[in-house]
Short mmCIF file of C-alpha atoms in Angstrom, two decimals:
data_model
loop_
_atom_site.label_atom_id
_atom_site.label_comp_id
_atom_site.label_asym_id
_atom_site.label_seq_id
_atom_site.Cartn_x
_atom_site.Cartn_y
_atom_site.Cartn_z
CA MET F 1 0.00 0.00 0.00
CA ALA F 2 1.43 3.37 -0.97
CA LEU F 3 1.80 5.77 1.91
CA SER F 4 0.13 9.15 1.43
CA ILE F 5 2.84 11.69 2.11
CA VAL F 6 1.67 15.16 3.03
CA LEU F 7 3.94 18.11 2.45
CA VAL F 8 2.75 21.71 2.59
CA LEU F 9 5.45 24.05 1.33
CA THR F 10 5.74 27.37 -0.45
CA ALA F 11 5.88 27.38 -4.26
CA SER F 12 6.01 29.37 -7.53
CA THR F 13 3.70 29.31 -10.56
CA SER F 14 6.00 30.01 -13.45
CA GLY F 15 7.80 27.98 -16.07
CA TRP F 16 6.93 24.32 -16.52
CA SER F 17 8.40 22.47 -19.48
CA GLN F 18 8.70 18.80 -20.31
CA GLN F 19 12.34 17.75 -20.63
CA PRO F 20 14.29 14.93 -22.28
CA PRO F 21 16.31 12.58 -20.05
CA ALA F 22 18.82 14.44 -17.91
CA GLN F 23 22.28 15.01 -19.38
CA PRO F 24 25.45 15.67 -17.40
CA ARG F 25 25.77 19.34 -16.65
CA ALA F 26 28.05 21.63 -14.76
CA ALA F 27 27.29 22.53 -11.17
CA ILE F 28 24.96 25.52 -10.73
CA PRO F 29 26.56 28.39 -8.78
CA ARG F 30 24.71 29.12 -5.55
CA PHE F 31 24.95 31.71 -2.82
CA PRO F 32 25.96 30.43 -0.40
CA PRO F 33 26.38 26.89 -1.79
CA GLY F 34 27.28 23.46 -0.53
CA PRO F 35 25.99 20.39 1.24
CA ASP F 36 26.71 19.01 4.67
CA PHE F 37 29.52 16.49 4.22
CA ALA F 38 30.03 15.69 7.89
CA GLY F 39 30.19 11.93 8.34
CA VAL F 40 30.04 11.06 4.64
CA ALA F 41 31.20 7.51 4.07
CA GLY F 42 34.21 7.03 1.81
CA SER F 43 37.69 8.38 1.40
CA ALA F 44 38.92 11.89 2.14
CA ALA F 45 39.58 12.26 -1.58
CA GLU F 46 35.92 11.48 -2.31
CA ARG F 47 34.76 14.14 0.13
CA VAL F 48 37.11 16.68 -1.49
CA ARG F 49 35.77 15.77 -4.92
CA ILE F 50 32.14 16.31 -3.88
CA ALA F 51 33.07 19.56 -2.18
CA ALA F 52 34.84 20.72 -5.33
CA LEU F 53 31.73 19.90 -7.35
CA CYS F 54 29.07 21.48 -5.14
CA GLY F 55 30.96 24.39 -3.58
CA PRO F 56 32.03 25.11 -0.01
CA ASN F 57 30.49 23.22 2.86
CA ARG F 58 27.61 25.51 3.80
CA ASN F 59 27.09 23.97 7.23
CA ALA F 60 30.61 23.01 8.13
CA ASP F 61 31.15 21.03 11.30
CA ASP F 62 32.57 23.67 13.65
CA GLY F 63 32.95 21.24 16.52
CA TYR F 64 29.71 22.13 18.32
CA ALA F 65 28.54 18.80 19.71
CA PRO F 66 26.14 18.94 22.66
CA ALA F 67 25.82 15.62 24.45
CA PRO F 68 22.82 13.54 23.34
CA ALA F 69 20.22 12.51 25.89
CA PHE F 70 20.54 8.84 24.95
CA PRO F 71 22.77 6.65 22.74
CA GLY F 72 21.91 6.80 19.05
CA GLN F 73 20.10 10.15 19.24
CA THR F 74 22.58 11.66 16.77
CA LYS F 75 25.43 10.66 14.42
CA ALA F 76 24.24 7.13 13.70
CA PRO F 77 26.72 5.01 11.72
CA ILE F 78 27.01 6.18 8.10
CA VAL F 79 26.52 3.30 5.66
CA ARG F 80 26.55 2.66 1.94
CA GLY F 81 23.38 0.87 0.91
CA THR F 82 23.19 -1.98 -1.58
CA GLN F 83 19.81 -1.05 -3.09
CA GLY F 84 20.20 -0.33 -6.80
CA TYR F 85 18.42 2.66 -8.29
CA ALA F 86 18.52 5.07 -11.21
CA VAL F 87 17.58 8.76 -11.36
CA GLU F 88 15.21 9.99 -14.06
CA THR F 89 14.19 13.57 -14.80
CA VAL F 90 10.44 13.88 -15.28
CA ALA F 91 10.34 17.61 -15.99
CA LYS F 92 12.28 20.81 -15.56
CA ILE F 93 10.26 23.21 -13.45
CA ASP F 94 10.34 26.58 -11.75
CA ARG F 95 10.44 26.17 -7.97
CA PRO F 96 7.49 23.98 -6.98
CA TRP F 97 7.03 23.65 -3.24
CA GLY F 98 4.30 21.06 -2.67
CA MET F 99 3.08 17.83 -4.24
CA THR F 100 0.53 15.11 -3.64
CA PHE F 101 -0.66 12.22 -5.81
CA LEU F 102 -4.12 11.92 -7.32
CA PRO F 103 -5.72 8.45 -7.44
CA ASP F 104 -4.79 7.99 -11.12
CA GLY F 105 -1.10 8.60 -10.38
CA LYS F 106 -0.92 12.19 -11.59
CA MET F 107 0.74 14.76 -9.35
CA LEU F 108 -1.10 17.82 -8.04
CA VAL F 109 1.63 20.42 -7.53
CA SER F 110 1.31 23.72 -5.68
CA PHE F 111 3.37 26.85 -6.28
CA ARG F 112 4.53 29.63 -4.06
CA ASN F 113 2.74 32.38 -5.98
CA GLY F 114 -0.58 30.65 -5.55
CA GLY F 115 -0.92 28.39 -8.57
CA MET F 116 -1.56 24.66 -8.89
CA ARG F 117 -0.97 22.38 -11.88
CA VAL F 118 -1.40 18.71 -12.65
CA VAL F 119 1.55 16.75 -14.06
CA ASP F 120 1.51 13.14 -15.23
CA ARG F 121 4.15 10.44 -14.95
CA ASN F 122 5.59 11.37 -18.36
CA GLY F 123 6.04 15.03 -17.47
CA ALA F 124 3.02 16.45 -19.32
CA VAL F 125 1.90 19.53 -17.40
CA SER F 126 -1.51 21.14 -17.32
CA ASP F 127 -2.37 24.81 -17.53
CA PRO F 128 -2.69 26.54 -14.13
CA LEU F 129 -5.88 25.54 -12.33
CA ALA F 130 -8.54 28.23 -12.20
CA ASN F 131 -9.86 29.74 -8.95
CA VAL F 132 -6.69 29.22 -6.92
CA PRO F 133 -5.96 32.15 -4.57
CA GLN F 134 -3.24 34.38 -6.00
CA MET F 135 -0.52 35.39 -3.57
CA VAL F 136 0.57 39.01 -3.16
CA GLN F 137 4.31 39.65 -2.59
CA PRO F 138 5.15 36.08 -1.57
CA ARG F 139 8.34 35.94 0.48
CA LEU F 140 10.17 33.45 2.64
CA GLY F 141 7.63 32.18 5.14
CA SER F 142 4.68 33.37 3.06
CA GLY F 143 2.83 32.43 -0.08
CA MET F 144 1.15 29.15 -1.04
CA TYR F 145 2.20 26.00 0.77
CA GLY F 146 1.38 22.44 -0.26
CA VAL F 147 -1.79 20.52 -0.88
CA ILE F 148 -3.23 17.25 0.44
CA LEU F 149 -6.18 15.09 -0.52
CA ASP F 150 -9.04 14.22 1.77
CA LYS F 151 -8.94 10.53 2.70
CA ASN F 152 -12.30 10.20 0.88
CA PHE F 153 -11.15 12.17 -2.16
CA VAL F 154 -12.43 9.59 -4.64
CA ARG F 155 -15.93 10.24 -3.34
CA ASN F 156 -15.84 13.94 -2.40
CA ARG F 157 -13.04 15.48 -4.57
CA THR F 158 -11.94 17.54 -1.53
CA ILE F 159 -8.44 18.91 -1.08
CA TYR F 160 -6.87 21.02 1.68
CA PHE F 161 -4.08 23.57 1.44
CA GLY F 162 -2.60 26.43 3.40
CA TYR F 163 -1.13 29.80 2.57
CA HIS F 164 0.17 32.90 4.34
CA THR F 165 0.15 36.22 2.56
CA ARG F 166 -1.45 39.63 2.33
CA LEU F 167 -4.28 39.40 -0.18
CA PRO F 168 -6.06 42.45 -1.65
CA GLY F 169 -8.15 44.03 1.09
CA ASP F 170 -6.21 42.41 3.96
CA ALA F 171 -4.90 44.86 6.55
CA VAL F 172 -2.21 42.42 7.69
CA ALA F 173 -0.72 39.20 6.36
CA MET F 174 -2.97 36.28 7.23
CA GLY F 175 -2.44 32.54 7.36
CA ARG F 176 -5.35 30.51 6.04
CA ILE F 177 -6.26 26.82 6.04
CA VAL F 178 -8.60 26.18 3.12
CA SER F 179 -10.69 23.38 1.68
CA ALA F 180 -11.80 23.14 -1.93
CA LYS F 181 -13.01 20.61 -4.46
CA LEU F 182 -10.95 19.68 -7.51
CA SER F 183 -13.16 19.73 -10.59
CA VAL F 184 -13.75 16.43 -12.36
CA ASP F 185 -11.85 17.71 -15.40
CA GLU F 186 -8.94 18.72 -13.11
CA LYS F 187 -8.95 22.26 -14.49
CA SER F 188 -10.21 24.31 -11.55
CA LEU F 189 -10.97 24.52 -7.86
CA GLU F 190 -14.55 24.82 -6.68
CA ASP F 191 -16.35 25.53 -3.43
CA LEU F 192 -13.40 27.17 -1.63
CA LYS F 193 -13.91 27.51 2.12
CA THR F 194 -11.64 29.10 4.74
CA LEU F 195 -11.47 26.67 7.66
CA ARG F 196 -9.23 28.73 9.92
CA GLU F 197 -7.27 31.95 9.58
CA GLY F 198 -5.10 34.24 11.66
CA ALA F 199 -2.06 36.49 11.52
CA ASP F 200 -0.34 33.96 13.80
CA ILE F 201 -0.89 30.95 11.52
CA GLN F 202 1.86 29.86 9.14
CA PRO F 203 0.59 26.48 7.88
CA ARG F 204 3.77 25.06 6.38
CA ALA F 205 2.83 21.37 6.70
CA MET F 206 -0.47 19.53 6.98
CA VAL F 207 -1.66 15.92 7.25
CA GLN F 208 -4.97 14.22 7.87
CA GLY F 209 -4.97 11.86 10.82
CA ARG F 210 -6.54 8.44 10.86
CA ASP F 211 -9.52 9.93 12.71
CA GLY F 212 -10.09 12.39 9.85
CA THR F 213 -9.00 15.53 11.67
CA LEU F 214 -6.47 17.91 10.11
CA LEU F 215 -3.13 18.34 11.86
CA VAL F 216 -1.57 21.63 10.75
CA LEU F 217 1.99 22.60 11.65
CA SER F 218 2.15 26.37 12.05
CA ALA F 219 5.77 27.54 12.02
CA GLY F 220 7.42 29.79 14.58
CA LEU F 221 10.31 31.07 12.50
CA SER F 222 12.27 33.28 14.89
CA ASP F 223 15.65 32.07 16.14
CA ALA F 224 14.65 32.08 19.79
CA GLY F 225 11.38 33.98 20.16
CA PRO F 226 8.71 33.25 22.78
CA GLU F 227 5.86 32.37 20.41
CA PRO F 228 6.31 28.55 20.34
CA GLN F 229 5.80 28.49 24.15
CA ASP F 230 2.99 31.09 24.21
CA MET F 231 -0.31 29.24 24.52
CA LYS F 232 -2.22 32.21 23.12
CA SER F 233 -0.19 32.19 19.91
CA GLN F 234 -0.60 29.67 17.10
CA PHE F 235 3.01 30.10 15.94
CA GLY F 236 5.21 27.06 16.62
CA LYS F 237 2.25 24.75 17.26
CA VAL F 238 0.46 21.71 15.91
CA LEU F 239 -3.13 22.81 15.33
CA ARG F 240 -5.88 20.19 15.19
CA ILE F 241 -9.19 21.02 13.55
CA ASN F 242 -12.09 19.18 11.99
CA THR F 243 -12.51 19.26 8.22
CA ASP F 244 -15.27 21.86 8.59
CA GLY F 245 -12.98 24.13 10.64
CA THR F 246 -14.52 23.42 14.02
CA ILE F 247 -12.44 22.45 17.07
CA PRO F 248 -12.44 18.76 18.09
CA LYS F 249 -13.94 18.24 21.52
CA ASP F 250 -10.95 16.16 22.69
CA ASN F 251 -8.21 18.73 21.97
CA PRO F 252 -5.88 18.80 24.99
CA PHE F 253 -5.95 22.46 26.05
CA LEU F 254 -9.65 23.29 25.89
CA SER F 255 -9.86 23.81 29.65
CA ARG F 256 -6.65 25.84 30.03
CA PRO F 257 -7.49 29.53 30.55
CA GLY F 258 -6.19 31.71 27.74
CA ALA F 259 -4.93 28.83 25.59
CA ASN F 260 -5.89 28.71 21.94
CA PRO F 261 -8.32 25.78 21.65
CA ALA F 262 -6.86 24.56 18.34
CA ILE F 263 -3.44 23.76 19.87
CA TRP F 264 -2.68 20.03 19.96
CA ALA F 265 1.10 20.17 20.65
CA LEU F 266 3.65 22.97 21.00
CA GLY F 267 7.27 24.05 20.96
CA PHE F 268 8.80 23.87 17.50
CA ARG F 269 10.45 26.36 15.16
CA ASP F 270 9.90 25.45 11.51
CA VAL F 271 8.49 22.22 10.09
CA HIS F 272 8.48 21.80 6.31
CA SER F 273 7.16 18.26 6.22
CA ALA F 274 5.12 15.77 8.18
CA VAL F 275 3.74 12.26 7.73
CA ILE F 276 1.33 9.92 9.49
CA HIS F 277 3.43 6.83 10.15
CA PRO F 278 1.84 3.91 8.27
CA GLN F 279 2.47 1.43 11.07
CA THR F 280 1.57 3.45 14.17
CA GLY F 281 -0.70 6.21 12.89
CA GLU F 282 1.36 8.78 14.79
CA LEU F 283 2.50 12.16 13.51
CA TRP F 284 6.20 12.27 12.53
CA VAL F 285 7.81 15.58 11.59
CA ALA F 286 11.19 16.93 10.42
CA GLU F 287 12.03 20.24 12.08
CA ASN F 288 14.46 22.98 11.08
CA GLU F 289 16.30 24.55 14.01
CA PRO F 290 18.32 27.74 13.34
CA LYS F 291 21.99 26.59 13.26
CA GLY F 292 22.22 22.84 13.75
CA GLY F 293 19.98 20.78 15.96
CA ASP F 294 17.55 19.80 13.16
CA GLU F 295 15.22 17.17 14.55
CA ILE F 296 13.00 14.19 13.83
CA ASN F 297 10.12 14.20 16.30
CA VAL F 298 7.11 12.04 16.98
CA MET F 299 4.46 14.63 17.88
CA ARG F 300 1.98 13.53 20.51
CA LYS F 301 -1.14 15.08 21.99
CA GLY F 302 -0.52 17.78 24.57
CA LYS F 303 3.28 17.45 24.52
CA ASN F 304 5.87 20.24 24.50
CA TYR F 305 8.84 19.89 22.12
CA GLY F 306 10.86 22.61 23.71
CA PHE F 307 11.79 25.37 21.29
CA ALA F 308 13.14 27.82 22.33
CA GLN F 309 13.57 26.61 25.93
CA VAL F 310 15.85 23.79 24.79
CA SER F 311 17.66 23.05 21.55
CA TYR F 312 20.57 21.01 20.21
CA GLY F 313 21.32 23.90 17.86
CA ARG F 314 22.22 27.57 18.18
CA GLN F 315 20.95 30.85 16.84
CA ASN F 316 22.04 31.68 13.30
CA SER F 317 24.50 34.16 14.78
CA GLY F 318 26.16 31.32 16.69
CA ALA F 319 24.81 32.49 20.05
CA MET F 320 23.47 29.87 22.41
CA ILE F 321 19.74 29.29 22.72
CA ASN F 322 18.74 29.63 26.36
CA GLY F 323 22.35 29.14 27.45
CA GLY F 324 22.81 25.94 25.44
CA LYS F 325 20.19 24.02 27.42
CA THR F 326 19.24 20.73 25.73
CA ALA F 327 16.88 19.12 28.26
CA GLN F 328 14.24 20.23 30.71
CA GLU F 329 11.59 18.48 32.76
CA GLY F 330 8.28 18.33 30.93
CA ILE F 331 9.86 18.72 27.46
CA GLU F 332 10.08 15.88 24.95
CA GLN F 333 13.41 14.83 23.48
CA PRO F 334 13.80 14.49 19.70
CA LEU F 335 14.01 11.00 18.32
CA TYR F 336 17.09 12.09 16.33
CA TYR F 337 19.00 15.30 15.56
CA TRP F 338 21.76 16.61 13.28
CA ASN F 339 24.76 18.84 13.91
CA PRO F 340 25.66 20.51 11.59
CA SER F 341 22.31 21.28 9.98
CA ILE F 342 20.85 19.56 6.92
CA ALA F 343 17.78 21.89 6.78
CA PRO F 344 15.29 19.00 6.47
CA SER F 345 12.46 19.38 3.99
CA GLY F 346 10.50 16.44 2.70
CA LEU F 347 9.68 13.37 4.79
CA MET F 348 8.31 9.94 3.99
CA VAL F 349 8.28 6.34 5.18
CA TYR F 350 8.86 4.03 2.24
CA THR F 351 6.32 1.19 2.18
CA ALA F 352 6.22 -0.13 -1.40
CA ALA F 353 7.88 -3.17 -2.99
CA ALA F 354 9.87 -1.48 -5.77
CA PHE F 355 12.87 -0.94 -3.46
CA PRO F 356 12.90 -3.92 -1.08
CA GLY F 357 16.17 -2.78 0.49
CA TRP F 358 14.48 0.43 1.61
CA LYS F 359 11.25 -0.99 3.03
CA ASN F 360 10.08 0.91 6.15
CA ASN F 361 13.04 3.29 6.00
CA LEU F 362 12.59 6.99 6.74
CA PHE F 363 13.63 9.42 3.97
CA ILE F 364 14.34 13.12 4.57
CA GLY F 365 15.21 15.76 1.99
CA GLY F 366 17.85 18.40 2.71
CA LEU F 367 17.82 22.04 1.57
CA SER F 368 21.23 23.36 2.60
CA GLY F 369 22.22 19.70 3.00
CA MET F 370 21.60 19.13 -0.73
CA GLN F 371 20.97 15.46 -0.19
CA VAL F 372 18.43 12.78 0.59
CA THR F 373 19.02 11.16 3.96
CA ARG F 374 17.87 7.57 4.45
CA LEU F 375 17.42 6.43 8.06
CA VAL F 376 17.23 2.72 8.84
CA MET F 377 14.84 2.38 11.75
CA GLN F 378 14.04 -0.12 14.47
CA GLY F 379 10.83 1.25 15.91
CA GLU F 380 11.76 4.76 17.00
CA LYS F 381 15.50 4.07 17.08
CA VAL F 382 17.80 5.14 14.23
CA VAL F 383 20.14 2.27 13.38
CA SER F 384 22.12 3.81 10.52
CA GLU F 385 22.13 6.67 8.04
CA GLU F 386 22.87 6.87 4.31
CA LYS F 387 23.28 10.04 2.24
CA LEU F 388 21.96 9.87 -1.34
CA LEU F 389 22.15 12.15 -4.42
CA MET F 390 24.89 14.33 -2.93
CA ASP F 391 26.74 14.61 -6.24
CA ARG F 392 23.71 16.31 -7.85
CA CYS F 393 24.22 19.45 -5.75
CA GLN F 394 20.48 20.08 -5.56
CA ARG F 395 18.42 21.40 -2.68
CA ILE F 396 15.75 18.79 -1.96
CA LYS F 397 12.35 20.25 -1.12
CA VAL F 398 9.90 17.34 -1.36
CA ILE F 399 10.34 13.57 -1.36
CA ASN F 400 7.27 11.45 -1.92
CA GLN F 401 6.35 7.85 -2.67
CA GLY F 402 4.28 7.46 -5.81
CA PRO F 403 1.43 5.01 -6.31
CA ASP F 404 3.76 3.08 -8.64
CA GLY F 405 6.25 2.55 -5.81
CA ASP F 406 8.85 4.86 -7.35
CA ILE F 407 10.19 7.82 -5.36
CA TYR F 408 9.50 11.36 -6.59
CA ILE F 409 11.55 14.40 -5.61
CA LEU F 410 11.07 18.14 -6.10
CA THR F 411 14.16 20.34 -6.01
CA ASP F 412 14.44 23.94 -4.78
CA GLN F 413 17.25 25.67 -6.60
CA MET F 414 18.55 29.18 -7.09
CA PRO F 415 18.10 30.31 -9.81
CA PRO F 416 14.54 28.93 -9.71
CA ASP F 417 14.39 27.77 -13.34
CA GLN F 418 16.92 25.03 -12.54
CA ASN F 419 14.38 22.96 -10.58
CA GLU F 420 13.38 19.44 -11.54
CA ILE F 421 10.93 16.69 -10.77
CA LEU F 422 13.15 13.65 -10.28
CA ARG F 423 12.09 10.02 -10.08
CA LEU F 424 14.10 7.23 -8.47
CA VAL F 425 13.42 3.88 -10.15
CA PRO F 426 14.77 0.40 -9.40
CA ALA F 427 17.99 -0.64 -11.13
CA ARG F 428 20.54 -3.39 -10.84
CA THR F 429 23.31 -1.11 -9.62
CA ILE F 430 23.84 1.97 -7.50
CA PRO F 431 24.43 4.92 -9.86
CA THR F 432 27.79 6.55 -10.24
CA PRO F 433 27.85 10.38 -10.04
CA ARG F 434 26.13 11.76 -13.15
CA VAL F 435 27.90 15.15 -13.03
CA PRO F 436 31.59 15.35 -14.04
CA LEU F 437 33.64 16.32 -11.02
CA ALA F 438 34.90 19.87 -11.32
CA VAL F 439 38.36 19.36 -9.83
CA PRO F 440 40.57 16.27 -10.27
CA VAL F 441 41.54 14.77 -6.93
CA ALA F 442 45.22 15.10 -7.74
CA SER F 443 44.93 18.86 -8.08
CA ALA F 444 42.48 19.45 -5.24
CA THR F 445 45.08 20.85 -2.87
CA PRO F 446 45.46 24.27 -1.28
CA THR F 447 47.40 26.70 -3.46
CA GLY F 448 47.95 29.53 -1.01
CA PRO F 449 47.73 30.51 2.64
CA GLY F 450 44.22 30.03 3.96
CA GLN F 451 42.87 28.80 0.62
CA ASP F 452 40.42 25.91 0.97
CA PRO F 453 40.29 23.57 -2.05
CA ALA F 454 36.56 23.12 -1.46
CA THR F 455 35.94 26.85 -1.76
CA PRO F 456 35.52 28.17 -5.30
CA ALA F 457 37.13 31.40 -6.30
CA THR F 458 35.21 34.63 -5.90
CA PRO F 459 33.07 35.18 -9.00
CA ALA F 460 34.97 36.91 -11.76
CA PRO F 461 34.51 40.64 -11.53
CA GLY F 462 32.03 42.25 -13.89
CA ALA F 463 31.09 45.82 -14.49
CA LEU F 464 30.27 47.54 -11.23
CA PRO F 465 26.58 48.33 -10.98
CA ALA F 466 25.69 51.99 -11.14
CA ALA F 467 25.09 53.50 -7.71
CA THR F 468 24.70 56.96 -6.28
CA PRO F 469 26.57 58.03 -3.12
CA GLU F 470 23.25 58.00 -1.31
CA GLU F 471 22.59 54.39 -2.36
CA LEU F 472 26.04 53.29 -1.22
CA ALA F 473 25.56 54.99 2.14
CA LEU F 474 22.15 53.34 2.54
CA GLY F 475 23.52 49.94 1.52
CA GLY F 476 26.51 50.23 3.85
CA ALA F 477 24.34 51.07 6.84
CA ALA F 478 21.94 48.20 6.10
CA PHE F 479 24.83 45.77 5.50
CA GLY F 480 26.33 46.66 8.87
CA ARG F 481 22.98 46.13 10.56
CA VAL F 482 21.90 42.75 9.14
CA CYS F 483 24.79 41.22 7.14
CA ALA F 484 28.12 41.93 8.83
CA ALA F 485 27.58 39.59 11.80
CA CYS F 486 27.61 36.55 9.50
CA HIS F 487 29.57 37.73 6.45
CA GLY F 488 32.15 39.94 8.17
CA ALA F 489 32.45 43.72 8.37
CA GLN F 490 34.23 43.78 5.00
CA GLY F 491 32.28 40.89 3.46
CA ALA F 492 35.24 38.51 3.73
CA GLY F 493 33.22 35.83 5.52
CA ALA F 494 32.76 34.79 9.13
CA ILE F 495 29.88 32.49 10.07
CA GLY F 496 28.65 32.86 6.49
CA PRO F 497 30.67 32.86 3.24
CA GLY F 498 32.66 35.72 1.80
CA ILE F 499 30.61 37.93 -0.50
CA ALA F 500 32.91 40.92 -1.10
CA ALA F 501 33.21 42.17 -4.69
CA ARG F 502 30.24 40.17 -6.01
CA THR F 503 28.75 41.90 -9.04
CA ASP F 504 25.73 39.60 -9.57
CA THR F 505 23.58 42.15 -7.76
CA ALA F 506 20.15 40.90 -8.84
CA PHE F 507 20.94 37.41 -7.53
CA VAL F 508 22.26 38.73 -4.20
CA ALA F 509 19.18 40.92 -3.81
CA ASP F 510 16.92 37.92 -4.42
CA ILE F 511 18.68 35.91 -1.69
CA ILE F 512 18.27 38.82 0.73
CA ARG F 513 14.56 38.92 -0.04
CA THR F 514 13.81 35.21 0.09
CA GLY F 515 16.55 33.65 2.20
CA GLU F 516 18.05 30.26 1.49
CA GLY F 517 18.48 27.24 3.77
CA ALA F 518 19.56 28.42 7.22
CA MET F 519 19.79 32.05 6.07
CA PRO F 520 16.49 33.79 6.83
CA SER F 521 14.66 36.28 4.66
CA PHE F 522 15.28 39.92 5.51
CA ALA F 523 12.34 41.17 3.48
CA SER F 524 10.44 42.23 6.59
CA ALA F 525 13.49 43.88 8.17
CA LEU F 526 14.65 45.93 5.18
CA SER F 527 13.02 48.34 2.79
CA ASP F 528 13.06 47.66 -0.94
CA ALA F 529 15.57 50.49 -1.32
CA GLU F 530 17.88 48.90 1.26
CA ILE F 531 17.62 45.48 -0.43
CA SER F 532 18.55 47.09 -3.73
CA ALA F 533 21.41 49.09 -2.20
CA ILE F 534 23.17 46.32 -0.25
CA PRO F 535 24.42 44.41 -3.35
CA LYS F 536 25.72 47.65 -4.84
CA TYR F 537 27.64 48.33 -1.63
CA VAL F 538 28.92 44.72 -1.52
CA SER F 539 30.17 44.96 -5.12
CA ARG F 540 32.57 47.70 -4.06
CA LEU F 541 34.03 45.94 -1.02
CA PRO F 542 37.67 44.94 -1.61
CA ARG F 543 38.38 41.27 -2.15
#
C-alpha cells in the first residue's frame, strides 16, 4: 500500500516544461552553496571531490557537539546501501514547493505564488488551475504551501491547502487553512472555504490523521522567540481542527485559561514536512532549528517539544539558545538530531515493494544539506544513516512515494528555473555520479595561505553596478545592521561565506529577499531600497 505523504510548502507558478532525459551538466553556482559532508562515508579524496563539485560546505562542522540525551540520538553510523536505483528527470520546473498524488497517479503540484498544476508520470503539465488564490508579494515564510487530498477524495473530490500572505483588502498578512473541491476535469478549484485563519498561523505542513482531523503545523520562525511556548499564539504549534474548521472536543488544552483551543502540541520552530506513520498512525515531523539541531520528532497530543527553551542547535548568529540548554523536565526529546544542519524538507516512510532494500526506512530531503538522507529504523531508534544524491548538488524540497512505488523528488534551486521533478526507479546497480567532477583529486590541494580547495574562487569581476553616493551609504548602513555579523564587516566571511566584490547584484538581492536554507529572509526587516542598495555596496568591497 502506498503511503500518502503530506507536504505543505511554499511554491512558484512560473515555467513548466517537459524535458528529455537528464544530461550531465556543470554545477549551478549558488549563494551560499554546498551540502553538509560531515560523516560522509568514503575516502577523504571522495569528500574533497564532492566539495569541489558542489561548492564550499555551507554547514561546516565547527565542533559544536552537545551531548545527546541517549545513545543513538545523533550521528548514527554512516553506511553505503546496496539497493540499486537510477535517477530519471520527469520535468524541468520553476520552484514547486508542494506535491501530492491523485488516485490515477498524476501529481497535483502547488506553487509559491498561488498556482496549482497537474503533471503526469511522463512530465506532461496542465495549464494553471482556475480559482486558486493568488498570492501578493510572496516571500520566505509566506505564499502558497502544499496541498493534500481528503482521505475520501475519490468520493468527495476535496483537497486542503494552506497559505500565508497579504491578499487584496487584507490589513495584515494572514495565514489561512482552506478546503476546496478539484473539478472532475482537473482544471479548476470549486467551493473554496476558509477553515481557519489568523495572523499567527503559518501552515507550512499539513496531514490528515486516521480519525479524519487535520493536523496543521504552524511555524514559529524566529531564532529564539517566545511564540512557540505562548499558549495564546498559534506560531510554533500543531493545530488540530475538523474538516469543517470546528475544534475537536478532545483537543488537549480546551480547559486551560487563555490557551488557543486549536493547539494540539507545541514548541517547534519550523516544520516543512510531516507524515502519518503507516504502522503506528502517529504524527512524525522533520524540524528545522536555526543553526544545527535539526530534529526528527514524533508529535503527541498535549506534549511540549521545547523550542526555544531547549535546543541542540544555536541561533544563526552562533549564540546559544537559552544558554545551550538541551533538556528540561516536561519537554520531549527528539528521536534524532543533526549537527551541523541539513535543513530537512521532505519526509516519507517508504512502504512499497519497488525498493525492497528500503522498506520501512525513513527518507528526509535536505535544503542546505543538498541530499536525501535515508534512516534505517528499528521502531523509534535510528540504526544507521545513508546520504543519497549528494553529487547532484540540488536542494531537496519534497520527497514522496508514488502510487507506482517509485520515489519522486522536487528540487528547490537558485536560480529557480533550474528545478526538476526527479524520479528514483529500481535498477541493478547503484548509480555513479552523473555530473563530471569539477576538480581532479590530484589537483584538489590548497594553493595559497588560507585557501580551501573546497571553496571556489570569488566570481569573476564584472562591471560595477551603477550606484549613487546616497545608495552606497544606505547599503553600507543596512549591511552593517543585518549582514556583517555573518559575512564579516568587509564581506570577507565569518559564520557565512565571503561575499565581497560580487557583481551579480540581482541574484544577491533575491537571496536577501527570500533567504536560502539556514539564512532567513530579511524582506520584513529591510526596505526595498535597502535590499537594492546592499548588493551595490557589496560589489565595491575589496576582495
